[in-house]
Amino acid sequence: MRWSAETAGVNALLLRFAEVMSPELSASIHQISLRLQNSLGDRILNLTPAYTTLLIEYDLLQDTQASLLTRITPLLNNRPPDTPLADAEPINIPVYYDPHTTGPDLVALAEQKHCTVEDIIRRHCQQEYRVYALGFAPGFAYMGETHPDLQVTRLETPRARVPAGSVAIADNQTAIYPIDSPGGWRLLGRTPMKLFNVQADPPALLQPGQRVRFHPVDKETFIQLGGNLDDLLNGELSCD
């Protein structure tokens, strides 16, 4: 795999592997991240995999940028073949899809795509997604890629508050809001699973490289699994 390196800060180096994201590239970057962490130990302060890049933050008391490059070059150029993508089991995420409460954008999206709400839910669930990167908020995982018929732009005016657990789509990706926050992605439903817990190790449930599947559950199951609808007002999510 070809790669290049560029300075990204006083103690940060950005490795760039390609210009276009793909599940295979994401898996390779994730495995490179694990290899660097295992080989360099505490010389590495943090590794941040993204769509086509890997950000390395290193300890200035142990390395300069030049010495770090000397260490990582043979690890990158002589690494073993990637583990097949199908080795890890996907994480199953239960979702309560309901156009009247948890999924306020379902009806409009179905009208835009000239299909039914059930078609939207089925298409969202039939794909297997890969976590490409974390960002925006703690534990917010960018997952791709959605069914081609689900690709949609973000809302022109983001909602002032999106409840934690909301499952959403934008462009060709899907995500789950881990905490209450503003947001402009189209909301399809909500999961009772906790995506971010500061007491857990790691705090974020989803990590780059993992595979994810969504499956629909009814309201009773959603509540039994710990789901909360108390923050809905008059059957609608708050939005500005």
CSV table of C-alpha atoms in Angstrom, one decimal:
chain,number,residue,atom,x,y,z
A,1,MET,CA,0.0,0.0,0.0
A,2,ARG,CA,1.4,3.4,-0.9
A,3,TRP,CA,1.5,6.1,1.8
A,4,SER,CA,2.7,9.5,2.5
A,5,ALA,CA,3.4,11.5,5.6
A,6,GLU,CA,2.8,15.2,6.5
A,7,THR,CA,3.2,17.3,9.6
A,8,ALA,CA,-0.1,17.8,11.4
A,9,GLY,CA,1.2,19.6,14.6
A,10,VAL,CA,4.1,20.0,16.9
A,11,ASN,CA,3.9,16.3,17.8
A,12,ALA,CA,1.5,14.9,15.2
A,13,LEU,CA,2.1,13.2,11.9
A,14,LEU,CA,-0.6,12.5,9.4
A,15,LEU,CA,-0.3,9.3,7.3
A,16,ARG,CA,-2.3,9.5,4.0
A,17,PHE,CA,-3.0,6.2,2.2
A,18,ALA,CA,-5.5,7.2,-0.6
A,19,GLU,CA,-8.0,9.8,-1.7
A,20,VAL,CA,-11.2,7.7,-1.8
A,21,MET,CA,-12.6,5.8,1.1
A,22,SER,CA,-13.6,2.1,0.9
A,23,PRO,CA,-14.4,-0.7,3.4
A,24,GLU,CA,-11.1,-2.4,2.4
A,25,LEU,CA,-9.1,0.8,3.0
A,26,SER,CA,-10.7,1.4,6.3
A,27,ALA,CA,-9.9,-2.2,7.4
A,28,SER,CA,-6.3,-1.7,6.4
A,29,ILE,CA,-5.9,1.6,8.2
A,30,HIS,CA,-7.4,0.0,11.3
A,31,GLN,CA,-4.9,-2.9,11.2
A,32,ILE,CA,-2.0,-0.5,10.6
A,33,SER,CA,-3.1,1.4,13.7
A,34,LEU,CA,-3.1,-1.7,15.8
A,35,ARG,CA,0.3,-2.7,14.4
A,36,LEU,CA,1.9,0.7,15.2
A,37,GLN,CA,0.3,0.7,18.7
A,38,ASN,CA,1.6,-2.8,19.4
A,39,SER,CA,5.1,-2.1,18.1
A,40,LEU,CA,5.7,1.4,19.4
A,41,GLY,CA,3.9,1.2,22.7
A,42,ASP,CA,4.1,4.4,24.9
A,43,ARG,CA,6.0,6.3,22.2
A,44,ILE,CA,2.6,6.8,20.7
A,45,LEU,CA,0.2,9.1,22.7
A,46,ASN,CA,-2.8,8.6,20.4
A,47,LEU,CA,-3.8,7.1,17.1
A,48,THR,CA,-6.8,8.4,15.2
A,49,PRO,CA,-7.9,6.4,12.1
A,50,ALA,CA,-10.1,8.2,9.6
A,51,TYR,CA,-11.5,7.6,6.1
A,52,THR,CA,-8.2,7.6,4.3
A,53,THR,CA,-5.7,8.8,6.9
A,54,LEU,CA,-4.2,7.9,10.2
A,55,LEU,CA,-3.2,10.6,12.7
A,56,ILE,CA,-0.2,9.8,15.0
A,57,GLU,CA,0.4,11.9,18.1
A,58,TYR,CA,3.8,11.0,19.6
A,59,ASP,CA,5.9,11.7,22.7
A,60,LEU,CA,8.3,14.5,22.0
A,61,LEU,CA,10.5,13.3,24.9
A,62,GLN,CA,11.2,10.1,23.1
A,63,ASP,CA,11.0,10.9,19.4
A,64,THR,CA,11.4,13.6,16.8
A,65,GLN,CA,9.4,13.5,13.6
A,66,ALA,CA,12.4,12.2,11.8
A,67,SER,CA,13.1,9.4,14.3
A,68,LEU,CA,9.5,8.4,14.3
A,69,LEU,CA,9.4,8.1,10.6
A,70,THR,CA,12.5,5.9,10.7
A,71,ARG,CA,10.7,3.6,13.1
A,72,ILE,CA,7.4,3.4,11.3
A,73,THR,CA,8.7,3.1,7.7
A,74,PRO,CA,9.6,-0.6,7.9
A,75,LEU,CA,6.4,-1.3,9.8
A,76,LEU,CA,4.4,0.2,7.0
A,77,ASN,CA,6.4,-1.2,4.1
A,78,ASN,CA,6.9,-4.7,5.4
A,79,ARG,CA,3.6,-5.4,7.1
A,80,PRO,CA,1.8,-8.7,6.8
A,81,PRO,CA,-1.4,-9.2,4.6
A,82,ASP,CA,-4.5,-7.8,6.1
A,83,THR,CA,-6.9,-10.1,8.1
A,84,PRO,CA,-10.0,-10.8,5.9
A,85,LEU,CA,-12.8,-8.4,6.6
A,86,ALA,CA,-15.3,-11.1,7.6
A,87,ASP,CA,-13.3,-12.3,10.6
A,88,ALA,CA,-15.0,-10.0,13.2
A,89,GLU,CA,-18.6,-10.4,14.0
A,90,PRO,CA,-20.8,-7.3,13.4
A,91,ILE,CA,-22.3,-5.4,16.3
A,92,ASN,CA,-26.1,-5.6,16.2
A,93,ILE,CA,-28.0,-2.4,17.0
A,94,PRO,CA,-31.7,-2.5,17.8
A,95,VAL,CA,-33.7,0.5,16.5
A,96,TYR,CA,-37.2,1.6,17.1
A,97,TYR,CA,-38.2,3.2,13.8
A,98,ASP,CA,-41.4,5.3,14.2
A,99,PRO,CA,-42.4,8.2,12.0
A,100,HIS,CA,-44.5,9.7,14.8
A,101,THR,CA,-41.8,9.8,17.5
A,102,THR,CA,-38.3,8.6,17.0
A,103,GLY,CA,-38.0,9.0,13.2
A,104,PRO,CA,-39.4,12.4,12.2
A,105,ASP,CA,-37.8,12.4,8.8
A,106,LEU,CA,-39.1,9.0,7.7
A,107,VAL,CA,-42.2,10.2,5.9
A,108,ALA,CA,-40.5,13.1,4.1
A,109,LEU,CA,-37.7,10.8,3.0
A,110,ALA,CA,-40.1,8.2,1.7
A,111,GLU,CA,-41.9,10.8,-0.3
A,112,GLN,CA,-38.6,12.1,-1.7
A,113,LYS,CA,-37.5,8.6,-2.7
A,114,HIS,CA,-41.0,7.7,-4.0
A,115,CYS,CA,-41.3,4.7,-1.7
A,116,THR,CA,-42.9,3.7,1.6
A,117,VAL,CA,-41.6,4.2,5.1
A,118,GLU,CA,-41.2,0.4,5.3
A,119,ASP,CA,-38.9,0.5,2.2
A,120,ILE,CA,-36.7,3.1,4.0
A,121,ILE,CA,-36.5,1.0,7.1
A,122,ARG,CA,-35.8,-2.2,5.1
A,123,ARG,CA,-33.0,-0.5,3.1
A,124,HIS,CA,-31.4,0.9,6.2
A,125,CYS,CA,-31.4,-2.5,7.9
A,126,GLN,CA,-30.3,-4.6,4.9
A,127,GLN,CA,-26.8,-3.0,4.7
A,128,GLU,CA,-23.8,-3.9,6.8
A,129,TYR,CA,-21.9,-0.9,7.8
A,130,ARG,CA,-18.2,-0.3,8.7
A,131,VAL,CA,-17.1,2.4,11.2
A,132,TYR,CA,-14.9,4.7,9.2
A,133,ALA,CA,-14.0,7.3,11.9
A,134,LEU,CA,-15.0,8.9,15.1
A,135,GLY,CA,-15.7,12.6,15.4
A,136,PHE,CA,-18.2,15.5,15.9
A,137,ALA,CA,-19.0,14.3,19.4
A,138,PRO,CA,-17.6,11.7,21.8
A,139,GLY,CA,-18.5,8.3,20.5
A,140,PHE,CA,-20.1,9.6,17.3
A,141,ALA,CA,-19.2,7.0,14.6
A,142,TYR,CA,-19.3,7.7,10.9
A,143,MET,CA,-20.5,4.5,9.2
A,144,GLY,CA,-20.7,3.7,5.5
A,145,GLU,CA,-22.1,3.1,3.1
A,146,THR,CA,-25.9,3.4,3.0
A,147,HIS,CA,-28.1,1.8,0.3
A,148,PRO,CA,-27.8,4.0,-2.9
A,149,ASP,CA,-31.5,4.8,-2.7
A,150,LEU,CA,-31.0,6.3,0.8
A,151,GLN,CA,-28.4,8.9,-0.1
A,152,VAL,CA,-29.7,12.2,1.0
A,153,THR,CA,-28.4,15.7,1.9
A,154,ARG,CA,-28.3,17.0,5.4
A,155,LEU,CA,-31.1,19.3,6.7
A,156,GLU,CA,-30.8,22.9,5.5
A,157,THR,CA,-31.4,24.0,9.1
A,158,PRO,CA,-30.0,21.6,11.8
A,159,ARG,CA,-32.1,20.7,14.8
A,160,ALA,CA,-31.2,22.5,18.0
A,161,ARG,CA,-31.3,19.2,19.9
A,162,VAL,CA,-31.2,15.6,18.8
A,163,PRO,CA,-31.8,13.1,21.6
A,164,ALA,CA,-29.1,10.6,22.4
A,165,GLY,CA,-29.5,7.3,20.6
A,166,SER,CA,-31.1,8.8,17.5
A,167,VAL,CA,-30.2,6.9,14.3
A,168,ALA,CA,-29.7,9.1,11.3
A,169,ILE,CA,-28.4,9.3,7.7
A,170,ALA,CA,-26.7,11.9,5.6
A,171,ASP,CA,-25.0,11.7,2.2
A,172,ASN,CA,-24.0,8.0,1.9
A,173,GLN,CA,-23.4,7.5,5.7
A,174,THR,CA,-25.3,6.6,8.8
A,175,ALA,CA,-24.6,7.4,12.5
A,176,ILE,CA,-26.0,7.3,16.0
A,177,TYR,CA,-26.0,10.4,18.2
A,178,PRO,CA,-24.3,9.3,21.4
A,179,ILE,CA,-25.4,12.3,23.5
A,180,ASP,CA,-28.0,15.0,23.2
A,181,SER,CA,-26.6,17.5,20.7
A,182,PRO,CA,-27.5,19.7,17.8
A,183,GLY,CA,-27.6,17.8,14.5
A,184,GLY,CA,-28.5,18.1,10.8
A,185,TRP,CA,-28.7,14.4,9.8
A,186,ARG,CA,-32.1,12.9,8.8
A,187,LEU,CA,-33.6,11.0,11.8
A,188,LEU,CA,-34.9,7.5,11.1
A,189,GLY,CA,-35.3,6.0,14.6
A,190,ARG,CA,-33.6,5.5,18.0
A,191,THR,CA,-31.6,2.8,19.7
A,192,PRO,CA,-31.7,2.0,23.4
A,193,MET,CA,-28.0,1.2,23.4
A,194,LYS,CA,-25.6,3.5,25.1
A,195,LEU,CA,-23.0,4.7,22.6
A,196,PHE,CA,-20.8,6.5,25.0
A,197,ASN,CA,-20.0,5.8,28.7
A,198,VAL,CA,-17.1,7.5,30.5
A,199,GLN,CA,-16.9,4.6,32.9
A,200,ALA,CA,-16.3,2.0,30.1
A,201,ASP,CA,-13.0,1.1,28.5
A,202,PRO,CA,-13.0,2.3,25.8
A,203,PRO,CA,-15.8,4.9,26.5
A,204,ALA,CA,-17.1,4.7,22.9
A,205,LEU,CA,-19.1,1.6,22.0
A,206,LEU,CA,-18.1,1.7,18.3
A,207,GLN,CA,-14.5,1.8,17.1
A,208,PRO,CA,-13.0,2.4,13.6
A,209,GLY,CA,-12.9,-0.8,11.7
A,210,GLN,CA,-15.9,-2.5,13.4
A,211,ARG,CA,-18.9,-3.8,11.4
A,212,VAL,CA,-22.4,-2.8,12.4
A,213,ARG,CA,-25.9,-4.0,11.5
A,214,PHE,CA,-29.2,-2.4,12.5
A,215,HIS,CA,-32.4,-4.3,13.1
A,216,PRO,CA,-35.9,-3.0,13.8
A,217,VAL,CA,-37.7,-3.5,17.2
A,218,ASP,CA,-41.2,-2.5,18.3
A,219,LYS,CA,-41.9,0.1,21.0
A,220,GLU,CA,-42.3,-2.4,23.8
A,221,THR,CA,-39.0,-4.1,23.0
A,222,PHE,CA,-37.3,-0.6,22.8
A,223,ILE,CA,-38.6,0.2,26.3
A,224,GLN,CA,-37.7,-3.2,27.7
A,225,LEU,CA,-34.1,-2.7,26.4
A,226,GLY,CA,-33.8,0.6,28.3
A,227,GLY,CA,-35.1,3.0,25.6
A,228,ASN,CA,-36.5,6.3,26.7
A,229,LEU,CA,-39.2,8.3,25.0
A,230,ASP,CA,-39.9,10.8,27.8
A,231,ASP,CA,-38.0,13.5,26.1
A,232,LEU,CA,-40.3,13.6,23.1
A,233,LEU,CA,-42.8,16.5,23.2
A,234,ASN,CA,-46.3,16.0,21.8
A,235,GLY,CA,-45.0,13.1,19.7
A,236,GLU,CA,-42.4,15.2,17.9
A,237,LEU,CA,-38.7,15.8,18.3
A,238,SER,CA,-37.9,19.3,19.2
A,239,CYS,CA,-36.4,21.2,16.3
A,240,ASP,CA,-35.8,24.8,15.2
